[in-house]
Amino acid sequence: MDETDVLEHLPLRALHEELGGSFVPFAGWEMPVRYGPGVMAEHLWCREKAGLFDVSHMGQVMLPADAGEALEALLPMDVIGLQEGRQRYAFFTNAQGGLLDDLMIARHAEGLHLVVNAACAATDIAHLESHVPDVRVLSDRALLALQGPMAATVLERLVSGVAELRFMDVARLRWEGVDLWISRSGYTGEDGFEISLPVEGAEGFARALLRDEHVAPIGLGARDTLRLEAGLPLYGQDLGPEITPVEAGLTWAIQKVRRPGGARAGGYPGADVIAAQIEGGAPRKRIGLLPEGRAPMRAGTEVFAAEIGGKRVGVVTSGGFAPSLGAPVALALIEAGIADDAALWGEVRGRRLPVASMRPPFVAHRYHR
Amino acid sequence: MKFTEDHEWLNPDVEDGDVIVVGITEYAATQLGDVVFVELPEVETRVAKGDEIVVIESVKAASDIVAPIDGEIVEVNDALTDNPGLVNEDPLGAGWFFKIRVEDVGALDDFMTEDEYKDHTGN
């Protein structure tokens, strides 16, 4: 595909137009960035009620049930030990210990269901195909997310049984004969669900959800502010091939069995680098910043440990306005030697503005554990 | 009221005929989305047409507002500092940005009329 002029359309494109969506190009797809109410209102709606997101641009792949061992050669997660009906956050690494993409792995009876970022999907699939047999790309499935404190009540009315799922559980359920793969997860910090379903059943299901007065469609704009407030890193901004999982604050996602001393330690690309950083520390760390005042600090804003002079100690990787806080927030990658409570400044349009550092999330997670 | 290609409106101040009030149009406010931060110029600054004198940030991105005409900034709308959402709520009224004293009010004739601006935005 020529990315400069050909954008892929979501299977529910017509529905998004009908709902008043405005579209922007994102990772080769034309995506609804907001609907009538705008980013701020959509964001707050999702935190208070239930928001419906179309994330069908993300790549979906099915691997054979016995592909765990082959997959563990590409990433530092315990895939073999992942139980049926459970999902796990994961990331592919490169030989330098950097991050190639982050993804979700769910174990169904028939195999491992992977969901990868749209921008990385083509390279991820090629990477998988060169290491894992029988990679099946699920281009005939859409992906919807229903997020927010009312998501469980709303979805349970249509799909009996989802309320019993806990965070990161997965189940195969049916709605009017449509085969739903439902996980209790998402990328907003709220309780909610991600629902993989055949493209032909997706519009009817989305309309059924939208008929509930508590559900509103939410665009890519609010998806970004929601995940930023929840302190969740975005691949391509907060995560990338030059950033290791230890630097990105993702060591928690590497299970003990794959860490130094574990039964299946190492054996993935960059394992030596990552193991050394787990034991001896990494040169940089990811922190949250709360700028004083209202000026947002966007990605690329340089961070200093002094108001005047001094060298740069880090850079903002994601930043903007947090609608739930009514204030700007940012994620930054800074030198590991900077103390957690150090006074820092972000340079915006040539002026150094004070920021407080903190450990994300900015808005507490409300997962149903 | 007159309009620029940069989606600003210009209106003579009711109290002083040499002073022009400047803001952005409803079209621009809608395109920007929710405004969350406005940085205004200092009063008594002399500006030239095209100078970037206001920073406006929406949830999505930062943009600049340029001086539509040569002159001196005589007043800024401080209310925007604490309540930048006024730009979305009332772009043609309470969401004004600054007042600029100009040499020649006749220069306003060079700007677009409302009908011409509507053609410009395709509305």
Tab-separated table of C-alpha atoms in Angstrom:
chain	number	residue	atom	x	y	z
A	1	MET	CA	0.000	0.000	0.000
A	2	ASP	CA	1.165	3.492	-0.797
A	3	GLU	CA	0.741	5.178	2.568
A	4	THR	CA	0.869	8.694	1.181
A	5	ASP	CA	-2.449	8.595	-0.625
A	6	VAL	CA	-4.312	5.388	0.089
A	7	LEU	CA	-5.901	5.092	3.491
A	8	GLU	CA	-7.793	2.044	4.617
A	9	HIS	CA	-11.367	2.458	5.733
A	10	LEU	CA	-12.803	0.871	8.863
A	11	PRO	CA	-15.515	-1.705	8.193
A	12	LEU	CA	-17.942	0.526	10.142
A	13	ARG	CA	-17.020	3.644	8.172
A	14	ALA	CA	-20.617	4.402	7.157
A	15	LEU	CA	-21.774	4.196	10.769
A	16	HIS	CA	-19.061	6.629	11.902
A	17	GLU	CA	-20.150	9.078	9.212
A	18	GLU	CA	-23.762	8.712	10.288
A	19	LEU	CA	-22.693	9.433	13.882
A	20	GLY	CA	-21.032	12.689	12.786
A	21	GLY	CA	-17.418	11.542	12.991
A	22	SER	CA	-14.586	13.701	11.630
A	23	PHE	CA	-11.775	11.656	10.175
A	24	VAL	CA	-7.983	11.847	10.327
A	25	PRO	CA	-5.273	9.612	8.887
A	26	PHE	CA	-3.669	7.382	11.517
A	27	ALA	CA	-1.264	4.489	10.885
A	28	GLY	CA	-2.521	4.056	7.323
A	29	TRP	CA	-6.194	4.164	8.315
A	30	GLU	CA	-8.787	6.864	8.117
A	31	MET	CA	-10.038	7.024	11.704
A	32	PRO	CA	-12.806	8.991	13.428
A	33	VAL	CA	-10.936	11.458	15.665
A	34	ARG	CA	-14.071	12.861	17.285
A	35	TYR	CA	-17.819	13.029	16.893
A	36	GLY	CA	-20.134	15.994	17.475
A	37	PRO	CA	-19.463	16.665	21.163
A	38	GLY	CA	-15.680	16.953	20.798
A	39	VAL	CA	-12.689	15.375	22.540
A	40	MET	CA	-13.283	16.857	25.991
A	41	ALA	CA	-16.945	15.833	26.235
A	42	GLU	CA	-16.246	12.363	24.809
A	43	HIS	CA	-13.433	11.855	27.298
A	44	LEU	CA	-15.604	12.810	30.278
A	45	TRP	CA	-18.494	10.693	28.987
A	46	CYS	CA	-16.237	7.629	28.943
A	47	ARG	CA	-15.051	8.286	32.513
A	48	GLU	CA	-18.668	8.655	33.710
A	49	LYS	CA	-20.713	6.283	31.558
A	50	ALA	CA	-19.685	4.007	28.680
A	51	GLY	CA	-17.786	4.848	25.498
A	52	LEU	CA	-17.752	2.783	22.314
A	53	PHE	CA	-14.492	2.749	20.349
A	54	ASP	CA	-13.912	1.194	16.946
A	55	VAL	CA	-10.368	-0.139	17.043
A	56	SER	CA	-10.700	-2.405	14.024
A	57	HIS	CA	-7.543	-0.837	12.578
A	58	MET	CA	-5.527	-2.930	15.034
A	59	GLY	CA	-4.036	-6.150	13.731
A	60	GLN	CA	-5.556	-9.445	14.855
A	61	VAL	CA	-3.711	-12.723	14.486
A	62	MET	CA	-4.429	-16.313	15.544
A	63	LEU	CA	-1.558	-18.655	16.334
A	64	PRO	CA	-1.842	-22.407	16.988
A	65	ALA	CA	-2.387	-23.375	20.647
A	66	ASP	CA	1.055	-24.982	20.777
A	67	ALA	CA	2.863	-21.856	19.464
A	68	GLY	CA	3.766	-20.712	22.980
A	69	GLU	CA	7.331	-21.957	22.836
A	70	ALA	CA	7.994	-20.355	19.432
A	71	LEU	CA	6.409	-17.102	20.606
A	72	GLU	CA	8.534	-17.040	23.756
A	73	ALA	CA	11.579	-16.780	21.453
A	74	LEU	CA	10.262	-13.360	20.332
A	75	LEU	CA	9.118	-11.856	23.622
A	76	PRO	CA	9.896	-12.026	27.355
A	77	MET	CA	6.451	-13.195	28.498
A	78	ASP	CA	5.268	-16.459	29.960
A	79	VAL	CA	3.087	-17.636	27.067
A	80	ILE	CA	3.323	-21.364	27.778
A	81	GLY	CA	1.890	-20.779	31.251
A	82	LEU	CA	-0.922	-18.488	30.051
A	83	GLN	CA	-4.159	-20.247	31.015
A	84	GLU	CA	-7.085	-20.687	28.655
A	85	GLY	CA	-9.520	-17.830	29.202
A	86	ARG	CA	-6.803	-15.374	30.226
A	87	GLN	CA	-5.095	-12.488	28.449
A	88	ARG	CA	-1.666	-10.970	28.999
A	89	TYR	CA	0.042	-7.692	28.023
A	90	ALA	CA	3.209	-8.370	25.984
A	91	PHE	CA	5.851	-6.767	23.774
A	92	PHE	CA	8.220	-7.894	21.034
A	93	THR	CA	11.868	-6.947	21.591
A	94	ASN	CA	14.830	-6.395	19.279
A	95	ALA	CA	18.436	-7.590	19.701
A	96	GLN	CA	19.319	-4.353	21.537
A	97	GLY	CA	16.540	-4.906	24.074
A	98	GLY	CA	14.381	-2.204	22.488
A	99	LEU	CA	10.645	-2.479	21.944
A	100	LEU	CA	9.334	-3.506	18.493
A	101	ASP	CA	5.650	-3.319	19.434
A	102	ASP	CA	3.358	-3.960	22.367
A	103	LEU	CA	0.428	-6.314	22.081
A	104	MET	CA	-2.165	-8.436	23.855
A	105	ILE	CA	-2.068	-12.237	23.901
A	106	ALA	CA	-5.228	-14.156	24.817
A	107	ARG	CA	-5.425	-17.929	25.078
A	108	HIS	CA	-8.532	-19.455	23.551
A	109	ALA	CA	-9.152	-23.207	23.260
A	110	GLU	CA	-8.206	-23.119	19.564
A	111	GLY	CA	-5.109	-20.965	19.871
A	112	LEU	CA	-3.447	-17.729	20.830
A	113	HIS	CA	-5.255	-14.545	19.794
A	114	LEU	CA	-2.887	-11.601	19.346
A	115	VAL	CA	-3.879	-7.945	18.968
A	116	VAL	CA	-1.095	-5.658	17.713
A	117	ASN	CA	-0.805	-1.945	16.895
A	118	ALA	CA	-1.995	-0.917	13.427
A	119	ALA	CA	1.221	0.936	12.579
A	120	CYS	CA	3.297	-2.171	13.369
A	121	ALA	CA	0.915	-4.840	12.089
A	122	ALA	CA	2.668	-5.581	8.784
A	123	THR	CA	6.123	-5.898	10.349
A	124	ASP	CA	4.759	-7.844	13.341
A	125	ILE	CA	3.070	-10.343	11.038
A	126	ALA	CA	6.234	-10.779	8.962
A	127	HIS	CA	8.218	-11.193	12.191
A	128	LEU	CA	5.761	-13.840	13.441
A	129	GLU	CA	5.659	-15.658	10.114
A	130	SER	CA	9.425	-16.073	10.113
A	131	HIS	CA	9.408	-17.696	13.576
A	132	VAL	CA	6.002	-19.268	14.217
A	133	PRO	CA	4.224	-21.828	11.994
A	134	ASP	CA	0.604	-21.341	10.859
A	135	VAL	CA	0.163	-17.624	11.506
A	136	ARG	CA	-3.436	-16.768	10.600
A	137	VAL	CA	-4.207	-13.078	10.024
A	138	LEU	CA	-7.797	-12.351	11.063
A	139	SER	CA	-8.629	-9.659	8.526
A	140	ASP	CA	-12.291	-10.707	8.636
A	141	ARG	CA	-12.734	-9.618	12.257
A	142	ALA	CA	-13.541	-6.162	13.618
A	143	LEU	CA	-12.543	-4.970	17.088
A	144	LEU	CA	-14.697	-2.797	19.311
A	145	ALA	CA	-14.007	-1.546	22.831
A	146	LEU	CA	-16.661	-0.594	25.358
A	147	GLN	CA	-15.056	1.330	28.209
A	148	GLY	CA	-16.286	3.086	31.305
A	149	PRO	CA	-17.967	2.472	34.665
A	150	MET	CA	-21.275	1.479	33.002
A	151	ALA	CA	-19.707	-0.814	30.398
A	152	ALA	CA	-20.380	-4.028	32.319
A	153	THR	CA	-24.040	-3.232	32.977
A	154	VAL	CA	-24.620	-2.198	29.367
A	155	LEU	CA	-22.868	-5.202	27.834
A	156	GLU	CA	-24.434	-7.703	30.230
A	157	ARG	CA	-27.887	-6.676	28.934
A	158	LEU	CA	-26.865	-7.823	25.450
A	159	VAL	CA	-24.457	-10.621	26.306
A	160	SER	CA	-25.319	-12.514	29.444
A	161	GLY	CA	-22.243	-13.689	31.335
A	162	VAL	CA	-19.788	-10.851	30.714
A	163	ALA	CA	-20.345	-9.381	34.192
A	164	GLU	CA	-18.690	-12.473	35.663
A	165	LEU	CA	-15.420	-11.847	33.829
A	166	ARG	CA	-12.582	-10.275	35.774
A	167	PHE	CA	-9.836	-7.978	34.450
A	168	MET	CA	-7.911	-9.773	31.669
A	169	ASP	CA	-10.324	-12.724	31.489
A	170	VAL	CA	-11.434	-13.722	27.980
A	171	ALA	CA	-14.571	-15.593	26.906
A	172	ARG	CA	-16.301	-16.624	23.710
A	173	LEU	CA	-19.942	-15.643	23.856
A	174	ARG	CA	-22.746	-15.040	21.383
A	175	TRP	CA	-25.072	-12.166	20.529
A	176	GLU	CA	-27.846	-13.037	18.070
A	177	GLY	CA	-25.688	-15.776	16.646
A	178	VAL	CA	-22.607	-13.551	16.224
A	179	ASP	CA	-19.388	-15.086	17.586
A	180	LEU	CA	-17.892	-12.640	20.129
A	181	TRP	CA	-14.406	-12.944	21.611
A	182	ILE	CA	-14.645	-10.752	24.667
A	183	SER	CA	-11.865	-9.726	27.017
A	184	ARG	CA	-12.323	-7.578	30.108
A	185	SER	CA	-9.610	-5.072	29.249
A	186	GLY	CA	-8.957	-1.845	27.400
A	187	TYR	CA	-6.679	1.146	27.166
A	188	THR	CA	-8.498	3.891	29.027
A	189	GLY	CA	-7.816	2.980	32.669
A	190	GLU	CA	-11.533	2.261	33.080
A	191	ASP	CA	-13.291	-1.042	33.541
A	192	GLY	CA	-14.422	-2.275	30.153
A	193	PHE	CA	-14.290	-4.824	27.391
A	194	GLU	CA	-12.663	-5.416	24.036
A	195	ILE	CA	-14.790	-7.383	21.626
A	196	SER	CA	-13.442	-9.124	18.530
A	197	LEU	CA	-16.219	-10.142	16.155
A	198	PRO	CA	-16.780	-11.015	12.490
A	199	VAL	CA	-16.969	-7.905	10.291
A	200	GLU	CA	-20.445	-8.852	9.029
A	201	GLY	CA	-21.890	-8.839	12.546
A	202	ALA	CA	-20.063	-5.724	13.752
A	203	GLU	CA	-22.428	-2.991	12.615
A	204	GLY	CA	-25.509	-4.634	14.096
A	205	PHE	CA	-23.721	-5.196	17.378
A	206	ALA	CA	-22.352	-1.638	17.493
A	207	ARG	CA	-25.839	-0.250	16.809
A	208	ALA	CA	-27.279	-2.429	19.580
A	209	LEU	CA	-24.728	-0.973	22.012
A	210	LEU	CA	-25.375	2.586	20.827
A	211	ARG	CA	-29.127	2.149	21.389
A	212	ASP	CA	-28.347	2.172	25.113
A	213	GLU	CA	-28.656	5.766	26.339
A	214	HIS	CA	-25.500	5.366	28.417
A	215	VAL	CA	-23.301	4.612	25.387
A	216	ALA	CA	-21.710	7.240	23.124
A	217	PRO	CA	-19.158	6.779	20.327
A	218	ILE	CA	-15.667	7.978	21.261
A	219	GLY	CA	-13.011	9.014	18.739
A	220	LEU	CA	-9.269	8.639	18.540
A	221	GLY	CA	-8.731	12.056	20.179
A	222	ALA	CA	-10.330	11.047	23.462
A	223	ARG	CA	-8.792	7.586	23.236
A	224	ASP	CA	-5.423	9.344	23.419
A	225	THR	CA	-6.298	11.646	26.348
A	226	LEU	CA	-7.871	8.732	28.245
A	227	ARG	CA	-4.827	6.505	27.867
A	228	LEU	CA	-2.495	9.393	28.707
A	229	GLU	CA	-4.335	10.144	31.973
A	230	ALA	CA	-4.199	6.428	32.766
A	231	GLY	CA	-0.414	6.582	32.254
A	232	LEU	CA	-0.585	3.907	29.542
A	233	PRO	CA	2.273	4.156	27.053
A	234	LEU	CA	1.603	4.484	23.327
A	235	TYR	CA	3.841	2.672	20.873
A	236	GLY	CA	5.576	5.130	18.540
A	237	GLN	CA	5.601	7.829	21.225
A	238	ASP	CA	6.382	6.432	24.671
A	239	LEU	CA	7.684	3.113	23.378
A	240	GLY	CA	10.028	2.431	20.476
A	241	PRO	CA	13.018	0.454	19.219
A	242	GLU	CA	15.464	2.671	21.167
A	243	ILE	CA	13.616	2.256	24.473
A	244	THR	CA	13.863	-0.889	26.591
A	245	PRO	CA	10.944	-2.262	28.630
A	246	VAL	CA	12.883	-1.586	31.848
A	247	GLU	CA	13.302	2.083	30.879
A	248	ALA	CA	9.640	2.266	29.899
A	249	GLY	CA	8.568	0.997	33.331
A	250	LEU	CA	7.235	-2.271	31.914
A	251	THR	CA	9.348	-4.722	33.931
A	252	TRP	CA	6.128	-5.777	35.708
A	253	ALA	CA	4.984	-7.388	32.438
A	254	ILE	CA	7.970	-9.779	32.362
A	255	GLN	CA	6.940	-12.825	34.390
A	256	LYS	CA	9.351	-14.298	36.937
A	257	VAL	CA	9.813	-17.470	34.903
A	258	ARG	CA	11.409	-15.380	32.099
A	259	ARG	CA	13.585	-13.189	34.351
A	260	PRO	CA	17.130	-13.995	35.466
A	261	GLY	CA	16.973	-17.113	37.652
A	262	GLY	CA	13.603	-18.199	36.220
A	263	ALA	CA	13.033	-21.659	34.706
A	264	ARG	CA	12.784	-20.220	31.160
A	265	ALA	CA	14.926	-17.097	31.669
A	266	GLY	CA	16.064	-15.249	28.547
A	267	GLY	CA	15.845	-16.824	25.116
A	268	TYR	CA	14.248	-13.741	23.487
A	269	PRO	CA	15.902	-10.946	21.465
A	270	GLY	CA	17.891	-8.553	23.648
A	271	ALA	CA	17.543	-10.779	26.713
A	272	ASP	CA	21.100	-10.023	27.860
A	273	VAL	CA	20.484	-6.258	27.820
A	274	ILE	CA	17.100	-6.520	29.524
A	275	ALA	CA	18.311	-8.990	32.167
A	276	ALA	CA	21.233	-6.711	33.006
A	277	GLN	CA	18.858	-3.739	33.348
A	278	ILE	CA	16.406	-5.684	35.531
A	279	GLU	CA	19.268	-6.533	37.902
A	280	GLY	CA	21.452	-3.438	37.675
A	281	GLY	CA	19.080	-0.688	36.541
A	282	ALA	CA	18.521	1.096	33.240
A	283	PRO	CA	20.029	4.425	32.123
A	284	ARG	CA	16.627	6.100	31.801
A	285	LYS	CA	13.207	5.844	33.422
A	286	ARG	CA	9.672	6.812	32.517
A	287	ILE	CA	7.975	9.269	34.840
A	288	GLY	CA	4.851	11.384	34.914
A	289	LEU	CA	4.999	15.173	34.856
A	290	LEU	CA	2.456	17.630	36.210
A	291	PRO	CA	3.263	21.036	34.701
A	292	GLU	CA	2.362	24.037	36.840
A	293	GLY	CA	-0.021	26.378	35.046
A	294	ARG	CA	-2.074	25.445	32.023
A	295	ALA	CA	0.444	25.256	29.167
A	296	PRO	CA	0.463	21.694	27.764
A	297	MET	CA	3.876	20.085	27.272
A	298	ARG	CA	3.693	18.093	24.068
A	299	ALA	CA	5.865	15.203	22.907
A	300	GLY	CA	9.394	16.449	22.241
A	301	THR	CA	9.396	19.040	25.046
A	302	GLU	CA	12.872	18.974	26.620
A	303	VAL	CA	13.158	18.487	30.375
A	304	PHE	CA	15.825	20.171	32.523
A	305	ALA	CA	16.872	19.877	36.170
A	306	ALA	CA	17.486	23.616	36.486
A	307	GLU	CA	15.521	26.735	35.631
A	308	ILE	CA	18.559	28.302	33.963
A	309	GLY	CA	21.450	26.463	32.348
A	310	GLY	CA	22.187	22.838	33.082
A	311	LYS	CA	21.910	20.026	30.614
A	312	ARG	CA	18.857	18.333	29.304
A	313	VAL	CA	17.875	15.371	31.511
A	314	GLY	CA	15.006	14.028	29.483
A	315	VAL	CA	12.214	14.530	27.006
A	316	VAL	CA	8.426	14.381	27.020
A	317	THR	CA	7.201	11.374	25.043
A	318	SER	CA	3.455	12.095	25.319
A	319	GLY	CA	1.811	15.176	26.695
A	320	GLY	CA	-1.314	17.199	26.563
A	321	PHE	CA	-4.332	18.320	28.478
A	322	ALA	CA	-5.996	15.909	30.894
A	323	PRO	CA	-9.750	16.625	30.746
A	324	SER	CA	-10.522	14.745	33.983
A	325	LEU	CA	-7.959	16.817	35.894
A	326	GLY	CA	-8.484	20.082	34.040
A	327	ALA	CA	-4.718	20.421	33.805
A	328	PRO	CA	-1.842	19.397	31.562
A	329	VAL	CA	0.006	16.105	32.125
A	330	ALA	CA	2.930	14.435	30.374
A	331	LEU	CA	4.894	11.211	30.255
A	332	ALA	CA	8.647	11.678	30.003
A	333	LEU	CA	11.750	9.582	29.651
A	334	ILE	CA	14.459	10.967	31.941
A	335	GLU	CA	17.894	10.016	33.231
A	336	ALA	CA	17.602	7.342	35.894
A	337	GLY	CA	19.812	9.313	38.292
A	338	ILE	CA	17.221	12.078	38.668
A	339	ALA	CA	15.527	11.713	42.066
A	340	ASP	CA	11.818	10.885	42.101
A	341	ASP	CA	10.984	14.164	43.817
A	342	ALA	CA	13.487	16.333	41.923
A	343	ALA	CA	12.456	19.798	40.801
A	344	LEU	CA	12.233	19.781	37.000
A	345	TRP	CA	11.419	22.218	34.214
A	346	GLY	CA	9.983	21.682	30.760
A	347	GLU	CA	11.045	24.076	28.015
A	348	VAL	CA	8.028	25.407	26.119
A	349	ARG	CA	8.573	28.006	23.386
A	350	GLY	CA	11.965	28.935	24.835
A	351	ARG	CA	10.802	29.286	28.433
A	352	ARG	CA	11.433	26.804	31.234
A	353	LEU	CA	8.237	26.109	33.124
A	354	PRO	CA	8.247	24.207	36.436
A	355	VAL	CA	6.848	20.683	36.561
A	356	ALA	CA	6.246	18.295	39.441
A	357	SER	CA	7.256	14.702	38.799
A	358	MET	CA	5.160	11.759	39.877
A	359	ARG	CA	4.543	8.111	39.216
A	360	PRO	CA	1.738	7.573	36.674
A	361	PRO	CA	-1.220	7.021	36.420
A	362	PHE	CA	-2.572	10.559	36.698
A	363	VAL	CA	-6.104	9.191	37.102
A	364	ALA	CA	-6.453	5.978	39.125
A	365	HIS	CA	-7.232	2.778	37.219
A	366	ARG	CA	-10.644	1.273	37.858
A	367	TYR	CA	-10.121	-2.244	36.517
A	368	HIS	CA	-12.469	-4.996	37.714
A	369	ARG	CA	-9.917	-7.275	39.354
B	1	MET	CA	-17.114	42.714	11.174
B	2	LYS	CA	-14.335	41.732	8.757
B	3	PHE	CA	-12.480	38.452	8.330
B	4	THR	CA	-9.000	37.202	7.427
B	5	GLU	CA	-7.899	34.103	5.532
B	6	ASP	CA	-6.419	32.909	8.848
B	7	HIS	CA	-9.967	32.720	10.264
B	8	GLU	CA	-9.695	35.790	12.477
B	9	TRP	CA	-12.448	38.381	12.822
B	10	LEU	CA	-11.832	42.115	13.210
B	11	ASN	CA	-14.342	44.525	14.639
B	12	PRO	CA	-13.941	48.246	15.480
B	13	ASP	CA	-14.063	48.801	19.247
B	14	VAL	CA	-17.282	50.518	20.276
B	15	GLU	CA	-15.395	52.871	22.614
B	16	ASP	CA	-12.498	53.889	20.376
B	17	GLY	CA	-12.681	54.015	16.609
B	18	ASP	CA	-8.904	53.570	16.168
B	19	VAL	CA	-8.950	50.302	18.074
B	20	ILE	CA	-9.871	46.957	16.533
B	21	VAL	CA	-10.980	43.894	18.512
B	22	VAL	CA	-9.625	40.577	17.186
B	23	GLY	CA	-10.797	37.017	17.747
B	24	ILE	CA	-11.207	33.794	15.804
B	25	THR	CA	-14.269	32.678	13.906
B	26	GLU	CA	-16.709	29.999	14.904
B	27	TYR	CA	-15.378	27.923	12.018
B	28	ALA	CA	-11.825	28.123	13.419
B	29	ALA	CA	-12.969	27.380	16.968
B	30	THR	CA	-14.799	24.282	15.763
B	31	GLN	CA	-11.802	23.110	13.742
B	32	LEU	CA	-9.451	23.584	16.710
B	33	GLY	CA	-11.681	21.694	19.113
B	34	ASP	CA	-11.681	22.286	22.855
B	35	VAL	CA	-9.283	25.142	23.630
B	36	VAL	CA	-7.356	24.439	26.835
B	37	PHE	CA	-4.659	27.120	26.888
B	38	VAL	CA	-4.214	30.618	25.509
B	39	GLU	CA	-1.034	32.694	25.762
B	40	LEU	CA	-1.633	36.359	25.005
B	41	PRO	CA	0.792	39.114	23.988
B	42	GLU	CA	1.915	41.836	26.402
B	43	VAL	CA	-0.030	45.069	26.355
B	44	GLU	CA	1.813	47.968	24.655
B	45	THR	CA	3.653	45.601	22.318
B	46	ARG	CA	4.023	46.919	18.765
B	47	VAL	CA	3.250	44.185	16.278
B	48	ALA	CA	3.495	43.821	12.528
B	49	LYS	CA	1.034	42.028	10.293
B	50	GLY	CA	1.895	38.332	10.251
B	51	ASP	CA	3.679	38.255	13.639
B	52	GLU	CA	2.727	35.194	15.680
B	53	ILE	CA	1.403	36.863	18.806
B	54	VAL	CA	-1.007	34.390	20.416
B	55	VAL	CA	-0.448	30.724	21.197
B	56	ILE	CA	-3.633	28.723	21.350
B	57	GLU	CA	-3.673	25.069	22.361
B	58	SER	CA	-6.561	22.701	21.950
B	59	VAL	CA	-6.741	19.208	23.393
B	60	LYS	CA	-5.196	18.064	20.119
B	61	ALA	CA	-2.471	20.542	19.187
B	62	ALA	CA	-0.914	23.987	19.425
B	63	SER	CA	-1.581	26.730	16.877
B	64	ASP	CA	-0.503	30.333	16.447
B	65	ILE	CA	-2.666	33.376	15.896
B	66	VAL	CA	-0.988	36.086	13.843
B	67	ALA	CA	-1.410	39.845	14.010
B	68	PRO	CA	-3.848	40.612	11.180
B	69	ILE	CA	-2.606	44.192	10.816
B	70	ASP	CA	0.204	46.498	12.016
B	71	GLY	CA	-0.432	48.260	15.305
B	72	GLU	CA	-0.035	48.364	19.066
B	73	ILE	CA	-1.679	45.908	21.458
B	74	VAL	CA	-3.725	48.029	23.869
B	75	GLU	CA	-5.694	45.369	25.734
B	76	VAL	CA	-5.825	41.566	25.980
B	77	ASN	CA	-8.651	39.318	27.157
B	78	ASP	CA	-7.221	38.096	30.464
B	79	ALA	CA	-10.343	36.016	31.076
B	80	LEU	CA	-8.986	33.498	28.531
B	81	THR	CA	-6.034	32.677	30.767
B	82	ASP	CA	-8.277	31.105	33.402
B	83	ASN	CA	-11.113	30.119	31.097
B	84	PRO	CA	-9.776	29.288	27.623
B	85	GLY	CA	-13.034	27.456	26.879
B	86	LEU	CA	-14.606	30.892	26.200
B	87	VAL	CA	-13.040	30.635	22.740
B	88	ASN	CA	-15.335	27.678	21.986
B	89	GLU	CA	-18.365	28.943	23.888
B	90	ASP	CA	-18.492	32.432	22.423
B	91	PRO	CA	-15.809	32.934	19.752
B	92	LEU	CA	-17.350	36.111	18.356
B	93	GLY	CA	-18.003	37.674	21.768
B	94	ALA	CA	-16.509	36.787	25.175
B	95	GLY	CA	-13.801	34.746	23.456
B	96	TRP	CA	-12.032	37.744	21.885
B	97	PHE	CA	-8.195	37.766	22.075
B	98	PHE	CA	-6.794	41.283	21.932
B	99	LYS	CA	-7.434	44.901	20.975
B	100	ILE	CA	-5.016	46.579	18.618
B	101	ARG	CA	-4.641	50.312	17.919
B	102	VAL	CA	-4.086	50.906	14.216
B	103	GLU	CA	-2.831	53.904	12.221
B	104	ASP	CA	-5.523	53.749	9.634
B	105	VAL	CA	-8.890	52.142	10.308
B	106	GLY	CA	-9.538	52.375	6.578
B	107	ALA	CA	-7.218	49.372	6.197
B	108	LEU	CA	-10.133	47.269	7.444
B	109	ASP	CA	-11.656	47.615	3.991
B	110	ASP	CA	-8.977	45.265	2.647
B	111	PHE	CA	-10.371	42.333	4.641
B	112	MET	CA	-13.133	39.937	3.663
B	113	THR	CA	-16.777	40.629	4.291
B	114	GLU	CA	-18.869	37.963	5.981
B	115	ASP	CA	-20.144	36.720	2.624
B	116	GLU	CA	-16.622	36.563	1.195
B	117	TYR	CA	-15.439	34.694	4.293
B	118	LYS	CA	-18.261	32.189	3.974
B	119	ASP	CA	-17.147	31.545	0.392
B	120	HIS	CA	-13.573	31.183	1.642
B	121	THR	CA	-14.504	28.427	4.111
B	122	GLY	CA	-16.873	26.796	1.641
B	123	ASN	CA	-19.877	27.221	3.951
